[in-house]
Coordinates of C-alpha atoms and ligand atoms in Angstrom, one line a residue:
M8 CA -24.4 2.2 51.8
T9 CA -24.0 -1.7 53.3
Q10 CA -25.2 -4.6 51.5
A11 CA -28.0 -4.8 53.8
E12 CA -28.7 -1.5 53.5
A13 CA -28.5 -1.5 49.8
K14 CA -30.8 -4.7 49.9
Q15 CA -33.4 -3.1 52.2
A16 CA -33.7 -0.2 49.5
K17 CA -34.8 -2.6 46.7
R18 CA -37.3 -3.8 48.8
K19 CA -39.2 -0.5 48.5
D20 CA -40.0 1.9 45.6
M21 CA -36.4 3.1 46.1
P22 CA -35.8 4.0 42.4
S23 CA -32.7 1.7 40.4
A24 CA -30.1 4.1 40.8
R25 CA -27.8 3.3 43.8
H26 CA -28.7 6.8 45.4
L27 CA -31.9 8.7 46.4
R28 CA -31.7 11.7 44.5
V29 CA -33.1 14.2 46.6
G30 CA -34.0 18.2 46.2
I31 CA -34.1 20.8 49.4
Y32 CA -36.3 23.7 48.3
G33 CA -35.6 26.5 50.8
A34 CA -31.8 25.4 51.3
S35 CA -30.9 28.7 52.8
G36 CA -33.2 28.5 55.8
T37 CA -32.0 27.7 59.5
T38 CA -33.9 23.9 58.7
G39 CA -32.8 23.6 55.4
T40 CA -29.2 24.3 55.9
E41 CA -29.2 21.6 58.5
L42 CA -31.1 19.0 56.3
T43 CA -28.4 19.5 53.2
G44 CA -25.5 18.6 55.2
L45 CA -27.0 15.8 56.7
L46 CA -28.3 14.7 53.5
Q47 CA -25.2 15.3 51.8
R48 CA -23.5 12.8 54.5
H49 CA -26.5 10.3 54.2
P50 CA -25.2 6.9 52.5
A51 CA -28.2 6.5 50.5
C52 CA -29.1 10.0 49.2
R53 CA -27.7 12.2 46.6
V54 CA -28.7 15.9 46.8
S55 CA -29.7 17.1 43.3
F56 CA -30.5 20.3 43.8
A57 CA -30.8 23.3 47.3
T58 CA -32.9 26.3 46.3
S59 CA -32.8 29.7 47.3
R60 CA -34.0 32.8 45.6
S61 CA -32.5 35.8 47.5
H62 CA -29.3 33.8 47.0
A63 CA -29.2 31.9 43.8
G64 CA -25.5 31.3 42.7
E65 CA -24.0 31.6 45.7
D66 CA -22.3 29.0 48.0
L67 CA -24.3 27.8 51.2
R68 CA -21.5 28.6 52.7
S69 CA -21.8 32.1 52.2
V70 CA -24.8 31.9 54.0
E71 CA -23.8 29.6 56.8
P72 CA -20.0 28.9 57.2
S73 CA -20.7 25.8 58.4
A74 CA -23.1 24.5 55.9
P75 CA -21.6 22.2 53.4
S76 CA -20.7 23.5 50.2
V77 CA -23.4 23.4 47.6
T78 CA -24.2 26.3 44.8
L79 CA -27.7 27.2 45.4
R80 CA -30.2 26.9 43.0
N81 CA -33.1 29.5 42.1
P82 CA -36.3 27.1 42.4
T83 CA -37.5 28.3 39.2
D84 CA -34.1 27.1 38.0
V85 CA -34.7 23.3 39.1
S86 CA -37.3 20.6 37.6
L87 CA -38.9 18.0 39.6
D88 CA -37.6 15.4 37.0
E89 CA -34.3 15.5 38.6
I90 CA -35.4 14.6 41.8
D91 CA -36.9 11.2 43.6
L92 CA -37.6 13.1 46.6
A93 CA -38.6 16.7 47.8
F94 CA -37.8 18.7 51.0
V95 CA -40.0 21.6 51.5
C96 CA -38.1 24.2 53.8
L97 CA -40.3 27.0 53.1
P98 CA -42.5 28.8 55.3
H99 CA -45.7 28.5 56.2
G100 CA -48.4 29.3 53.6
H101 CA -46.1 29.0 50.9
A102 CA -45.2 25.5 51.1
A103 CA -48.4 23.5 50.5
N104 CA -48.5 25.2 46.8
L105 CA -45.0 23.3 46.1
V106 CA -46.0 20.2 47.9
A107 CA -49.2 19.9 45.7
Q108 CA -46.9 20.7 42.5
C109 CA -45.0 17.5 43.9
V110 CA -48.1 15.9 44.1
H111 CA -49.2 16.3 40.5
A112 CA -45.8 15.3 39.3
G113 CA -46.0 12.0 41.5
V114 CA -42.8 13.1 43.3
P115 CA -42.7 12.0 47.3
C116 CA -42.2 15.1 49.5
I117 CA -41.2 15.9 52.8
D118 CA -42.9 19.5 54.4
L119 CA -41.1 21.2 57.3
S120 CA -43.7 23.9 57.3
G121 CA -47.2 24.1 59.3
D122 CA -49.3 24.3 55.9
L123 CA -50.2 20.4 56.5
R124 CA -50.4 19.5 60.5
L125 CA -53.6 20.2 61.1
R126 CA -55.8 17.9 59.6
D127 CA -59.0 19.9 60.3
E128 CA -59.5 22.5 57.7
E129 CA -61.5 25.5 59.6
L130 CA -59.0 24.7 62.3
H131 CA -56.3 24.8 59.6
S132 CA -57.6 28.7 58.5
R133 CA -58.2 29.9 62.2
V134 CA -54.6 29.0 63.4
Y135 CA -52.4 29.9 60.2
G136 CA -54.9 32.7 58.5
S137 CA -54.1 31.2 55.0
A138 CA -55.6 28.7 52.5
R139 CA -54.3 25.5 51.0
P140 CA -54.8 22.8 48.2
A141 CA -58.0 21.1 48.3
G142 CA -57.6 17.8 49.7
L143 CA -53.9 18.1 50.5
A144 CA -53.9 17.3 54.3
E145 CA -55.8 14.3 53.4
R146 CA -52.8 13.2 51.6
A147 CA -50.4 13.7 54.0
V148 CA -49.2 11.5 57.1
Y149 CA -48.2 14.0 59.9
S150 CA -45.0 11.7 61.6
I151 CA -43.3 12.4 64.8
T152 CA -41.3 8.9 63.9
E153 CA -41.2 7.6 67.1
L154 CA -44.9 8.1 67.7
C155 CA -46.1 7.4 64.5
D156 CA -48.1 4.5 63.9
A157 CA -49.6 5.1 60.2
S158 CA -47.5 3.4 57.7
L159 CA -45.5 5.7 55.5
D160 CA -44.7 3.6 52.8
G161 CA -45.7 4.7 49.6
V162 CA -47.3 8.1 51.0
D163 CA -47.0 10.6 48.8
V164 CA -46.5 13.5 51.4
V165 CA -45.3 13.2 55.3
S166 CA -46.1 16.4 56.8
N167 CA -42.9 16.8 59.7
P168 CA -44.2 18.1 63.2
G169 CA -43.4 21.3 64.6
C170 CA -40.7 21.6 67.1
Y171 CA -42.6 22.2 70.5
P172 CA -44.8 19.8 69.4
T173 CA -42.3 17.4 69.1
C174 CA -40.5 18.2 72.1
V175 CA -43.6 17.8 74.1
G176 CA -45.4 15.1 72.0
L177 CA -42.7 12.7 73.0
A178 CA -43.3 13.5 76.8
L179 CA -47.0 13.0 76.3
E180 CA -47.6 10.2 74.5
P181 CA -47.5 7.5 76.6
L182 CA -49.3 9.1 79.0
A183 CA -51.8 9.9 76.9
R184 CA -52.4 6.8 75.4
A185 CA -52.3 4.9 78.7
G186 CA -55.6 7.2 79.0
W187 CA -53.8 9.1 82.3
L188 CA -54.2 12.7 80.9
E189 CA -56.7 14.8 82.3
G190 CA -57.7 18.7 83.1
T191 CA -55.2 21.1 82.3
V192 CA -51.7 20.3 81.1
V193 CA -49.5 23.0 81.3
V194 CA -46.2 23.5 79.5
N195 CA -43.7 26.2 80.0
A196 CA -41.3 25.8 77.3
L197 CA -38.1 27.7 76.0
S198 CA -36.5 28.3 72.5
G199 CA -33.1 29.2 71.0
I200 CA -34.2 32.1 68.6
S201 CA -33.1 29.5 65.4
G202 CA -36.9 29.1 65.9
A203 CA -38.1 32.0 64.1
G204 CA -35.6 31.2 61.1
R205 CA -33.0 32.9 59.4
P206 CA -33.9 36.3 58.5
A207 CA -33.9 38.9 61.6
T208 CA -36.8 40.8 62.7
A209 CA -36.9 43.3 65.2
A210 CA -38.0 40.8 67.7
T211 CA -35.4 38.7 66.9
H212 CA -32.4 41.0 66.3
F213 CA -29.5 40.6 68.5
I214 CA -30.0 43.7 70.5
A215 CA -33.7 42.3 70.8
V216 CA -33.2 39.0 72.2
H217 CA -29.4 39.0 73.8
D218 CA -29.2 39.3 77.8
D219 CA -33.4 38.6 78.1
V220 CA -35.8 35.6 78.3
K221 CA -39.1 36.9 76.4
P222 CA -42.3 35.1 77.1
Y223 CA -44.4 35.3 74.0
K224 CA -47.8 33.8 72.6
L225 CA -48.5 32.7 76.0
G226 CA -51.9 30.7 76.8
R227 CA -53.1 29.4 73.9
S228 CA -52.1 32.0 71.1
H229 CA -49.3 29.6 69.8
R230 CA -49.7 27.7 66.8
H231 CA -48.5 24.9 68.2
T232 CA -51.0 24.8 70.8
A233 CA -53.5 23.4 68.5
E234 CA -50.9 20.5 66.8
M235 CA -50.4 19.3 70.4
E236 CA -54.1 19.2 71.3
Q237 CA -54.7 17.3 67.6
S238 CA -52.0 14.7 68.5
I239 CA -53.2 14.0 72.1
D240 CA -56.4 13.8 70.6
R241 CA -55.3 11.1 68.3
W242 CA -53.4 9.2 71.1
M243 CA -56.1 9.2 73.6
P244 CA -58.6 6.2 74.0
A245 CA -61.7 7.1 72.1
D246 CA -64.0 7.4 75.4
Q247 CA -62.2 10.0 77.8
P248 CA -62.1 13.4 77.6
R249 CA -59.3 15.4 76.6
P250 CA -57.4 18.1 78.3
T251 CA -56.8 21.5 77.7
V252 CA -53.1 22.3 76.9
I253 CA -51.5 25.6 78.3
F254 CA -48.4 26.6 76.4
N255 CA -46.4 29.6 77.8
P256 CA -43.2 29.2 75.0
H257 CA -40.4 31.7 75.8
V258 CA -37.5 32.9 73.4
V259 CA -33.8 32.4 75.0
P260 CA -31.0 33.8 73.7
M261 CA -29.2 30.9 72.5
E262 CA -28.6 29.7 68.8
R263 CA -30.7 26.6 69.0
G264 CA -31.7 24.2 71.3
M265 CA -35.9 23.8 73.3
L266 CA -36.4 22.6 76.8
A267 CA -40.1 21.9 77.6
T268 CA -41.4 21.9 81.0
T269 CA -44.8 20.3 81.9
T270 CA -46.6 19.7 84.7
V271 CA -49.5 17.5 84.6
H272 CA -52.3 16.5 86.8
L273 CA -51.9 12.9 87.8
P274 CA -54.4 11.6 90.6
G275 CA -53.5 8.0 91.7
K276 CA -49.9 7.9 89.7
S277 CA -46.8 8.4 91.1
A278 CA -43.9 10.1 89.3
S279 CA -42.4 6.5 89.3
A280 CA -44.7 5.2 87.7
V281 CA -44.6 8.0 84.9
H282 CA -40.6 7.2 84.6
E283 CA -41.5 3.5 84.3
Q284 CA -44.4 3.9 81.4
L285 CA -41.7 6.7 79.5
A286 CA -38.7 4.0 80.1
V287 CA -40.7 1.3 78.6
R288 CA -42.3 3.2 76.0
Y289 CA -38.5 4.3 74.7
R290 CA -36.5 1.3 75.5
D291 CA -36.0 0.6 71.8
C292 CA -35.6 4.3 70.5
P293 CA -31.9 5.1 70.5
L294 CA -32.8 8.7 69.9
I295 CA -34.9 8.9 72.5
E296 CA -33.0 8.7 76.2
V297 CA -35.0 8.8 79.4
L298 CA -33.3 10.2 81.8
P299 CA -32.5 8.3 85.5
Y300 CA -35.4 9.0 87.6
G301 CA -35.7 12.8 89.4
Q302 CA -32.8 13.6 86.5
E303 CA -34.4 17.0 84.5
A304 CA -33.6 17.0 80.8
R305 CA -31.2 19.8 79.7
I306 CA -30.7 21.5 76.1
R307 CA -26.6 20.7 76.3
M308 CA -27.6 17.1 76.6
V309 CA -28.8 17.3 72.8
A310 CA -27.7 20.6 71.4
R311 CA -26.5 19.5 67.9
T312 CA -27.6 16.3 68.3
P313 CA -30.6 14.2 66.7
R314 CA -31.6 13.0 69.9
A315 CA -34.3 13.9 72.8
V316 CA -34.0 13.4 76.4
I317 CA -36.7 13.1 79.2
G318 CA -37.1 13.4 82.9
V319 CA -39.5 13.1 85.4
T320 CA -39.7 14.9 88.7
D321 CA -41.7 14.1 91.5
V322 CA -44.1 16.9 92.8
A323 CA -44.0 16.5 96.6
G324 CA -47.2 16.6 98.4
S325 CA -49.4 16.8 94.8
D326 CA -51.1 15.1 92.2
H327 CA -48.9 16.5 89.9
V328 CA -45.9 15.1 88.2
V329 CA -42.9 17.3 85.9
I330 CA -41.9 16.2 82.9
T331 CA -39.0 18.2 81.2
S332 CA -37.9 17.1 77.8
A333 CA -35.6 18.7 75.4
I334 CA -34.3 18.5 71.7
D335 CA -32.3 20.5 69.0
N336 CA -35.0 22.2 67.9
L337 CA -33.4 22.4 63.9
L338 CA -32.5 18.6 64.4
K339 CA -35.5 16.8 66.3
G340 CA -37.5 19.3 65.9
A341 CA -37.0 19.6 61.9
A342 CA -34.1 18.4 59.9
S343 CA -33.0 15.3 61.5
Q344 CA -37.0 14.4 61.8
A345 CA -37.2 14.8 57.9
I346 CA -34.3 12.4 57.9
Q347 CA -36.1 9.7 60.3
N348 CA -39.1 10.5 58.4
M349 CA -37.4 9.8 54.8
N350 CA -35.8 7.0 56.3
R351 CA -39.1 5.2 57.1
R352 CA -40.6 6.0 53.9
F353 CA -38.0 4.4 51.9
G354 CA -37.7 1.5 54.2
F355 CA -33.9 2.2 55.5
E356 CA -33.2 1.8 59.1
D357 CA -34.8 5.1 61.3
H358 CA -31.9 6.7 61.8
L359 CA -29.4 5.7 59.1
G360 CA -27.3 9.2 58.3
L361 CA -28.0 10.7 61.8
S362 CA -25.2 8.7 63.9
Ligands
NAP559 N1 -36.6 27.1 62.6 C1 -37.2 26.0 63.2 O1 -36.9 25.4 64.5 C2 -38.1 25.2 62.7 C3 -38.4 23.8 63.1 C4 -39.2 23.5 62.4 C5 -40.1 23.4 61.6 N2 -39.6 24.9 60.9 C6 -40.4 25.0 59.6 O2 -39.6 25.0 58.6 C7 -39.9 26.1 57.6 C8 -38.6 26.7 57.6 O3 -38.6 27.6 58.6 P1 -36.9 28.1 58.6 O4 -36.9 28.1 60.0 O5 -36.0 27.3 57.8 O6 -37.1 29.4 57.7 P2 -35.9 30.5 57.3 O7 -34.9 30.5 57.8 O8 -37.1 31.5 57.3 O9 -35.6 29.9 55.6 C9 -36.7 30.1 54.5 C10 -36.4 29.1 53.3 O10 -37.1 29.6 52.3 C11 -37.2 30.5 51.5 N3 -38.2 30.9 51.0 C12 -38.7 31.8 51.7 N4 -40.1 32.5 51.1 C13 -40.2 31.8 50.1 C14 -41.3 31.6 48.9 N5 -42.4 32.5 49.1 N6 -40.9 30.8 47.9 C15 -39.7 30.0 47.7 N7 -38.9 30.0 48.8 C16 -39.0 30.9 49.8 C17 -36.2 30.9 52.0 O11 -35.0 31.7 50.8 P3 -35.3 32.6 49.8 O12 -35.9 33.6 50.4 O13 -33.9 33.3 49.7 O14 -35.6 31.7 48.6 C18 -35.4 30.4 53.0 O15 -34.3 29.3 52.4 C19 -40.7 26.9 57.7 O16 -42.2 26.4 57.6 C20 -41.2 26.5 59.8 O17 -42.2 26.4 60.7 C21 -38.9 25.3 61.2

C-alpha cells in the first residue's frame, strides 16, 4: 500500500490493522476463484479464509490450476471473527442467509449472487422462486460501480450486479438518464460457459456446448431481464414511460467473456449523438472504453481484464442505433467489479488492485 492509500484507508472505517482481512465464501466456484486471485494480489487486503464444502482441505489449485495457492476451508470451520469483510460467491437461494449472518455479526459483505439485487419482494420471489430474510434487501446497495450514485460508505451489504445487467447497463445508462429510451430495447447477448458456474450439467457439459451456439431463456424469461429493467427505471426521469426490454441470451463455446448487441429506437437522435453521450459519460472512467465511432466491441478486447468496451453503430435509413458492449463475465461481470465495490466501500481508489 502506498502512503496515500494508507492515509485514505484510515479515513474510513478501515480496521486499524494494515490490511483488510477478507473471507471468500464459495472460493472454489468460477467467480470465487477469480476473486481469491485478485484479493491475494490486492495491496490493501489479506485473505483470511477461502471456503468450499466439497474441496475443504484441498489447495484451490487442485480445482483450478491457474488459481493462487490457498487451502480451502469448510464454511462450518471458519468464523466471522476472523474477517473485516466477507465476499459471498454462493448460488442464489443460498447466499442471503449467509449475508444475514454477516449483518447480524456486524461484518460488511459483498454478495455476488442474485439474492438481493431486486428490491421488490414480490418481484424477487416471482423471478428467483426463493425467499430471503425479511428486510435484508433494503439494507443492500446495488452497485454497478461506475453507475452507482448512492454512497457505499459504511453500508452493511453491497449487492454486486449480474454479468448481463452490467454489460447492458453500461451501454444504456447514459441514454436512460438523458430520457432517450422508449418503446422496446432489444438485447441479443452471448456468454461464455463459465457464466453457468463450475459444476457441469447436461446443458453445460463440453459435449453439449462445443461447436454450437445455443439460444436460451429468450424474450423476457431470463432472470436478468428484471434486473435490467429495475436499473433503467432508476435511471430514467420520473415522468417518462419505461421501455420494455427483450433479452435474448446465447451460450457460446468459450470459457469466458460476454458480448451484448443492443438495439434502441431513438427517433431524432443520431448514432453520433449517442456516441458522444457515451464518450462524455465515461471519459473519467479508466476501466470503461468507448471505442471510436463505428467500431464494434469484441470479447477479445476485454477477456481476462476488468475492463468494458462499448461501440456505437449507425443503422442507415432507420431511427435505430446499435450499441455493442463487452466484458469478461467473471471479472467486470463479477469478481473485479466486487473489488471495485470493496474499494469504494472502504475509501480506496475505485480501481486499486486491478491495474
Ligand atoms: N459465473 C458468472 O459469470 C457469474 C457472474 C456474476 C455473478 N455470478 C453469481 O455469483 C455466484 C457464484 O457463481 P459461480 O459461477 O462462482 O458459481 P459456482 O461455480 O457454482 O460456485 C459456487 C460456490 O459456492 C459453493 N456452494 C455451492 N452451494 C453452496 C451452499 N449451499 N452452501 C455453501 N456453499 C455453497 C461451491 O462450493 P462447494 O459446493 O464445494 O461448497 C462453490 O464454491 C452465483 O450466485 C452466480 O449467480 C456468477
